[in-house]
Amino acid sequence: MQIIDGKKISQEIKDELKAKVEMMKANGDKIPCLAVIQVGNDPASSVYVGNKKKACEYIGIGSKSYELPEETSQDELLSLIDALNNDDEITGILVQLPVPKHIDEDTIIRRISPNKDVDGFHPMSVGALLIGEDGFLSCTPAGVIQLLKRSGVEIAGKECVVIGRSNIVGKPMSVLLLRENGTVTICHSRTKNLKEVCKRADILVVAIGKPKMITSEYVKEGACVIDVGIHRMENGKLCGDVDFEDVAEHCSFITPVPGGVGPMTIAMLMNNCLKNI
């Protein structure tokens, strides 16, 4: 069994991007600049925003942050997005989710120009992904593909099962696996015989949002298990959707939580920031 080290692989990607930015600077090319908007001060969001800023600094691209108070109106937020859409210096725009309840997430996502949608959430980005056109890929699923490829896990022809059908992970994940010639099944809360379906998987990607739900009963001997979930337990420790201790001995490859998929999301965000320059 091999533990897939997301920290190490994400560092490799950031180093590759850093070298690319150094070449761009040497050639006098335009350097990307990411605008990050955070509404309110949700502690987890603040940590993510801080990590994104650090990553920009590390690879050598610009970043601007807009920390708005919780009571910011939807119209005020939309006006800021419009201004950033029209600002040539800004090449990527990211609104940290979740936003406060009085703001409609979907309206915000749609307002960001598809040319600056580095999260890959805009309907045009999702549509491009589905029909195989070039565009911004959803960062977490794109990160999972990199974890598999850089760990030497063959996707083509493999039975792939994705648990979860969210717009941010489950759906784009299934399309990216399909793009790599995997045979893909998507499972969700209405799936019958979930254990039997999961046990068919050579590659099992879990994004169900329930701590330690997936035990060895769901996993085929020798499968590759990717755990997208992250939860803080009562004892303060982090865990995923997979019961790591129970499942690990049955796998060929498995991602830990923390240190698996998480670091890859920011690495792929940085990759998106360099994509349209």
CSV table of C-alpha atoms in Angstrom, one decimal:
chain,number,residue,atom,x,y,z
A,1,MET,CA,0.0,0.0,0.0
A,2,GLN,CA,1.3,3.4,-1.0
A,3,ILE,CA,0.2,6.6,0.7
A,4,ILE,CA,-0.2,9.4,-1.9
A,5,ASP,CA,1.6,12.4,-0.6
A,6,GLY,CA,-0.4,15.5,-1.7
A,7,LYS,CA,1.9,17.9,0.0
A,8,LYS,CA,4.9,16.6,-2.0
A,9,ILE,CA,3.1,16.5,-5.4
A,10,SER,CA,1.5,20.0,-4.9
A,11,GLN,CA,5.0,21.3,-4.1
A,12,GLU,CA,6.3,19.8,-7.3
A,13,ILE,CA,3.6,21.5,-9.3
A,14,LYS,CA,4.2,24.9,-7.5
A,15,ASP,CA,7.9,24.6,-8.3
A,16,GLU,CA,7.1,23.9,-12.0
A,17,LEU,CA,4.8,27.0,-12.0
A,18,LYS,CA,7.4,29.1,-10.2
A,19,ALA,CA,10.0,28.2,-12.9
A,20,LYS,CA,7.5,29.1,-15.6
A,21,VAL,CA,6.8,32.5,-14.0
A,22,GLU,CA,10.6,33.2,-13.7
A,23,MET,CA,10.8,32.6,-17.5
A,24,MET,CA,7.9,34.9,-18.1
A,25,LYS,CA,9.5,37.6,-16.1
A,26,ALA,CA,12.8,37.1,-18.0
A,27,ASN,CA,10.9,37.4,-21.3
A,28,GLY,CA,9.1,40.6,-20.1
A,29,ASP,CA,5.7,38.8,-20.4
A,30,LYS,CA,2.6,39.9,-18.5
A,31,ILE,CA,2.5,38.4,-15.0
A,32,PRO,CA,-0.8,37.1,-13.7
A,33,CYS,CA,-2.6,38.7,-10.8
A,34,LEU,CA,-5.3,37.0,-8.7
A,35,ALA,CA,-8.0,39.0,-7.0
A,36,VAL,CA,-9.4,37.2,-3.9
A,37,ILE,CA,-12.6,38.4,-2.3
A,38,GLN,CA,-13.8,37.3,1.1
A,39,VAL,CA,-17.1,38.4,2.6
A,40,GLY,CA,-17.2,38.1,6.4
A,41,ASN,CA,-14.5,36.5,8.5
A,42,ASP,CA,-15.3,32.8,8.6
A,43,PRO,CA,-12.2,31.3,10.3
A,44,ALA,CA,-11.8,28.4,7.7
A,45,SER,CA,-12.2,30.8,4.8
A,46,SER,CA,-9.6,33.1,6.3
A,47,VAL,CA,-7.1,30.2,6.4
A,48,TYR,CA,-7.8,29.3,2.8
A,49,VAL,CA,-7.5,32.9,1.7
A,50,GLY,CA,-4.2,33.2,3.5
A,51,ASN,CA,-2.9,30.0,1.9
A,52,LYS,CA,-3.9,31.3,-1.6
A,53,LYS,CA,-2.0,34.5,-1.0
A,54,LYS,CA,1.1,32.6,0.2
A,55,ALA,CA,0.9,30.4,-2.9
A,56,CYS,CA,0.8,33.4,-5.2
A,57,GLU,CA,3.8,34.9,-3.5
A,58,TYR,CA,5.7,31.6,-3.7
A,59,ILE,CA,5.3,31.2,-7.5
A,60,GLY,CA,5.8,34.9,-8.1
A,61,ILE,CA,2.4,36.1,-9.3
A,62,GLY,CA,0.5,39.1,-8.1
A,63,SER,CA,-2.4,38.9,-5.7
A,64,LYS,CA,-4.9,41.5,-4.4
A,65,SER,CA,-7.3,40.7,-1.5
A,66,TYR,CA,-10.6,42.3,-0.8
A,67,GLU,CA,-11.8,41.6,2.8
A,68,LEU,CA,-15.4,42.8,2.9
A,69,PRO,CA,-17.5,43.0,6.1
A,70,GLU,CA,-20.2,40.4,6.7
A,71,GLU,CA,-23.0,43.0,6.0
A,72,THR,CA,-21.8,43.8,2.5
A,73,SER,CA,-24.8,43.8,0.2
A,74,GLN,CA,-25.0,41.6,-2.9
A,75,ASP,CA,-25.1,44.7,-5.1
A,76,GLU,CA,-21.9,46.0,-3.5
A,77,LEU,CA,-20.2,42.6,-4.1
A,78,LEU,CA,-21.4,42.5,-7.7
A,79,SER,CA,-20.1,46.1,-8.3
A,80,LEU,CA,-16.7,45.0,-7.1
A,81,ILE,CA,-16.7,41.9,-9.4
A,82,ASP,CA,-17.7,44.1,-12.3
A,83,ALA,CA,-14.8,46.5,-11.6
A,84,LEU,CA,-12.3,43.5,-11.4
A,85,ASN,CA,-13.8,42.0,-14.6
A,86,ASN,CA,-12.9,45.3,-16.4
A,87,ASP,CA,-9.5,45.7,-14.8
A,88,ASP,CA,-6.8,44.5,-17.2
A,89,GLU,CA,-4.3,44.0,-14.5
A,90,ILE,CA,-6.4,41.3,-12.8
A,91,THR,CA,-6.3,38.0,-14.7
A,92,GLY,CA,-8.1,35.8,-12.2
A,93,ILE,CA,-11.0,36.4,-9.8
A,94,LEU,CA,-12.0,34.2,-6.9
A,95,VAL,CA,-14.8,34.7,-4.4
A,96,GLN,CA,-14.2,32.6,-1.3
A,97,LEU,CA,-17.2,30.4,-0.6
A,98,PRO,CA,-19.4,30.2,1.4
A,99,VAL,CA,-20.7,33.7,1.2
A,100,PRO,CA,-23.1,35.1,3.9
A,101,LYS,CA,-26.7,33.8,3.6
A,102,HIS,CA,-28.1,37.1,2.2
A,103,ILE,CA,-25.9,36.8,-0.9
A,104,ASP,CA,-26.9,34.3,-3.7
A,105,GLU,CA,-23.9,32.2,-4.5
A,106,ASP,CA,-25.1,31.3,-8.0
A,107,THR,CA,-25.5,35.0,-9.0
A,108,ILE,CA,-22.0,35.7,-7.8
A,109,ILE,CA,-20.4,32.8,-9.7
A,110,ARG,CA,-22.2,33.8,-12.9
A,111,ARG,CA,-21.1,37.4,-12.6
A,112,ILE,CA,-17.4,36.6,-12.7
A,113,SER,CA,-16.1,36.8,-16.3
A,114,PRO,CA,-15.5,33.2,-17.7
A,115,ASN,CA,-12.1,34.5,-18.8
A,116,LYS,CA,-11.1,35.2,-15.2
A,117,ASP,CA,-13.0,32.3,-13.5
A,118,VAL,CA,-10.0,30.5,-12.0
A,119,ASP,CA,-12.2,28.4,-9.7
A,120,GLY,CA,-13.8,26.8,-12.8
A,121,PHE,CA,-17.3,27.3,-11.4
A,122,HIS,CA,-18.9,29.4,-14.1
A,123,PRO,CA,-21.5,27.6,-16.2
A,124,MET,CA,-19.4,28.3,-19.3
A,125,SER,CA,-16.3,26.7,-17.7
A,126,VAL,CA,-18.4,23.7,-16.7
A,127,GLY,CA,-19.9,23.5,-20.2
A,128,ALA,CA,-16.4,23.6,-21.8
A,129,LEU,CA,-15.3,20.8,-19.4
A,130,LEU,CA,-18.2,18.6,-20.4
A,131,ILE,CA,-17.6,18.9,-24.2
A,132,GLY,CA,-13.9,18.7,-23.9
A,133,GLU,CA,-13.0,22.2,-24.9
A,134,ASP,CA,-10.2,24.2,-23.3
A,135,GLY,CA,-11.1,26.1,-20.2
A,136,PHE,CA,-10.6,26.5,-16.4
A,137,LEU,CA,-10.9,23.2,-14.7
A,138,SER,CA,-12.5,22.8,-11.2
A,139,CYS,CA,-9.4,22.8,-9.0
A,140,THR,CA,-10.1,19.9,-6.6
A,141,PRO,CA,-11.0,17.4,-9.3
A,142,ALA,CA,-8.1,18.6,-11.5
A,143,GLY,CA,-5.9,18.0,-8.5
A,144,VAL,CA,-7.1,14.5,-8.0
A,145,ILE,CA,-6.2,13.7,-11.7
A,146,GLN,CA,-2.7,15.0,-11.0
A,147,LEU,CA,-2.4,12.9,-7.9
A,148,LEU,CA,-3.3,9.8,-9.8
A,149,LYS,CA,-1.1,10.5,-12.8
A,150,ARG,CA,2.0,11.6,-10.8
A,151,SER,CA,1.6,8.5,-8.6
A,152,GLY,CA,1.7,6.2,-11.7
A,153,VAL,CA,-2.0,5.1,-11.3
A,154,GLU,CA,-3.4,4.2,-14.8
A,155,ILE,CA,-6.9,5.6,-15.3
A,156,ALA,CA,-7.6,4.4,-18.9
A,157,GLY,CA,-9.9,1.4,-19.0
A,158,LYS,CA,-10.2,1.3,-15.2
A,159,GLU,CA,-13.5,1.0,-13.3
A,160,CYS,CA,-13.9,4.4,-11.5
A,161,VAL,CA,-16.5,5.1,-8.9
A,162,VAL,CA,-17.2,8.7,-7.7
A,163,ILE,CA,-19.3,9.0,-4.5
A,164,GLY,CA,-20.9,12.4,-4.5
A,165,ARG,CA,-22.5,14.5,-7.2
A,166,SER,CA,-21.8,18.1,-6.2
A,167,ASN,CA,-21.1,20.8,-8.8
A,168,ILE,CA,-17.7,21.5,-7.3
A,169,VAL,CA,-16.3,18.0,-6.9
A,170,GLY,CA,-18.5,15.0,-7.9
A,171,LYS,CA,-19.8,16.0,-11.3
A,172,PRO,CA,-16.5,17.6,-12.7
A,173,MET,CA,-14.5,14.7,-11.2
A,174,SER,CA,-16.6,12.1,-13.2
A,175,VAL,CA,-16.1,14.1,-16.4
A,176,LEU,CA,-12.3,14.4,-15.9
A,177,LEU,CA,-12.0,10.6,-15.2
A,178,LEU,CA,-14.1,10.0,-18.4
A,179,ARG,CA,-11.7,12.3,-20.3
A,180,GLU,CA,-8.8,10.1,-19.2
A,181,ASN,CA,-10.7,7.1,-20.6
A,182,GLY,CA,-11.9,5.7,-17.3
A,183,THR,CA,-15.3,3.9,-17.1
A,184,VAL,CA,-17.2,6.0,-14.6
A,185,THR,CA,-20.1,5.4,-12.2
A,186,ILE,CA,-21.4,8.2,-10.0
A,187,CYS,CA,-23.0,7.3,-6.7
A,188,HIS,CA,-25.1,9.5,-4.4
A,189,SER,CA,-27.7,9.4,-1.6
A,190,ARG,CA,-30.2,7.5,-3.8
A,191,THR,CA,-27.8,4.9,-5.1
A,192,LYS,CA,-29.0,1.3,-4.3
A,193,ASN,CA,-26.4,-1.3,-3.1
A,194,LEU,CA,-23.8,1.4,-2.6
A,195,LYS,CA,-21.3,-1.1,-1.1
A,196,GLU,CA,-21.5,-3.5,-4.1
A,197,VAL,CA,-21.1,-0.6,-6.6
A,198,CYS,CA,-18.1,0.8,-4.7
A,199,LYS,CA,-16.5,-2.7,-4.5
A,200,ARG,CA,-16.3,-2.8,-8.3
A,201,ALA,CA,-14.0,0.3,-8.3
A,202,ASP,CA,-10.3,0.1,-9.3
A,203,ILE,CA,-10.3,3.9,-8.5
A,204,LEU,CA,-12.7,5.1,-5.7
A,205,VAL,CA,-13.1,8.9,-5.3
A,206,VAL,CA,-15.0,9.8,-2.1
A,207,ALA,CA,-16.6,13.2,-1.8
A,208,ILE,CA,-19.7,12.4,0.3
A,209,GLY,CA,-19.3,14.8,3.2
A,210,LYS,CA,-19.7,12.2,6.0
A,211,PRO,CA,-16.8,11.6,8.4
A,212,LYS,CA,-15.3,8.1,8.1
A,213,MET,CA,-18.3,6.7,6.3
A,214,ILE,CA,-16.4,4.6,3.8
A,215,THR,CA,-15.0,1.4,5.5
A,216,SER,CA,-13.2,-1.6,4.1
A,217,GLU,CA,-16.6,-3.1,3.3
A,218,TYR,CA,-16.9,-0.6,0.4
A,219,VAL,CA,-13.4,-1.2,-1.0
A,220,LYS,CA,-12.2,-3.8,-3.5
A,221,GLU,CA,-8.9,-5.4,-2.6
A,222,GLY,CA,-6.0,-3.5,-4.2
A,223,ALA,CA,-8.1,-0.4,-5.2
A,224,CYS,CA,-6.9,3.1,-5.3
A,225,VAL,CA,-8.8,5.3,-2.8
A,226,ILE,CA,-9.0,9.1,-3.0
A,227,ASP,CA,-10.5,10.9,-0.1
A,228,VAL,CA,-11.8,14.4,-0.8
A,229,GLY,CA,-13.6,14.9,2.5
A,230,ILE,CA,-12.3,16.9,5.4
A,231,HIS,CA,-13.9,17.1,8.9
A,232,ARG,CA,-12.7,18.2,12.3
A,233,MET,CA,-13.6,15.6,15.0
A,234,GLU,CA,-14.5,16.4,18.6
A,235,ASN,CA,-10.9,15.7,19.7
A,236,GLY,CA,-9.7,18.4,17.3
A,237,LYS,CA,-8.1,16.0,14.8
A,238,LEU,CA,-8.9,16.1,11.1
A,239,CYS,CA,-10.4,13.1,9.3
A,240,GLY,CA,-11.8,12.4,5.8
A,241,ASP,CA,-14.9,10.6,4.4
A,242,VAL,CA,-12.8,7.4,4.5
A,243,ASP,CA,-12.0,5.4,7.6
A,244,PHE,CA,-8.3,5.5,6.8
A,245,GLU,CA,-7.1,3.0,9.4
A,246,ASP,CA,-9.7,0.4,8.4
A,247,VAL,CA,-9.3,0.9,4.6
A,248,ALA,CA,-5.6,1.4,4.2
A,249,GLU,CA,-4.5,-2.2,4.4
A,250,HIS,CA,-6.8,-3.2,1.6
A,251,CYS,CA,-5.6,-0.5,-0.9
A,252,SER,CA,-2.8,-0.2,-3.5
A,253,PHE,CA,-2.9,3.6,-3.1
A,254,ILE,CA,-4.7,5.9,-0.6
A,255,THR,CA,-4.7,9.6,0.1
A,256,PRO,CA,-4.4,10.7,3.8
A,257,VAL,CA,-6.4,13.5,5.4
A,258,PRO,CA,-4.9,16.0,5.9
A,259,GLY,CA,-2.0,16.1,3.4
A,260,GLY,CA,-3.8,14.4,0.4
A,261,VAL,CA,-6.2,16.1,-1.8
A,262,GLY,CA,-6.3,19.4,0.1
A,263,PRO,CA,-2.9,20.9,-0.9
A,264,MET,CA,-3.6,20.0,-4.6
A,265,THR,CA,-6.6,22.3,-4.8
A,266,ILE,CA,-4.4,25.4,-4.3
A,267,ALA,CA,-1.7,24.1,-6.6
A,268,MET,CA,-4.3,23.7,-9.4
A,269,LEU,CA,-5.7,27.1,-8.6
A,270,MET,CA,-2.2,28.5,-9.3
A,271,ASN,CA,-2.1,26.4,-12.5
A,272,ASN,CA,-5.4,28.0,-13.6
A,273,CYS,CA,-4.0,31.5,-12.8
A,274,LEU,CA,-1.2,30.9,-15.4
A,275,LYS,CA,-3.5,29.3,-17.9
A,276,ASN,CA,-4.9,32.2,-19.8
A,277,ILE,CA,-1.8,34.4,-20.0
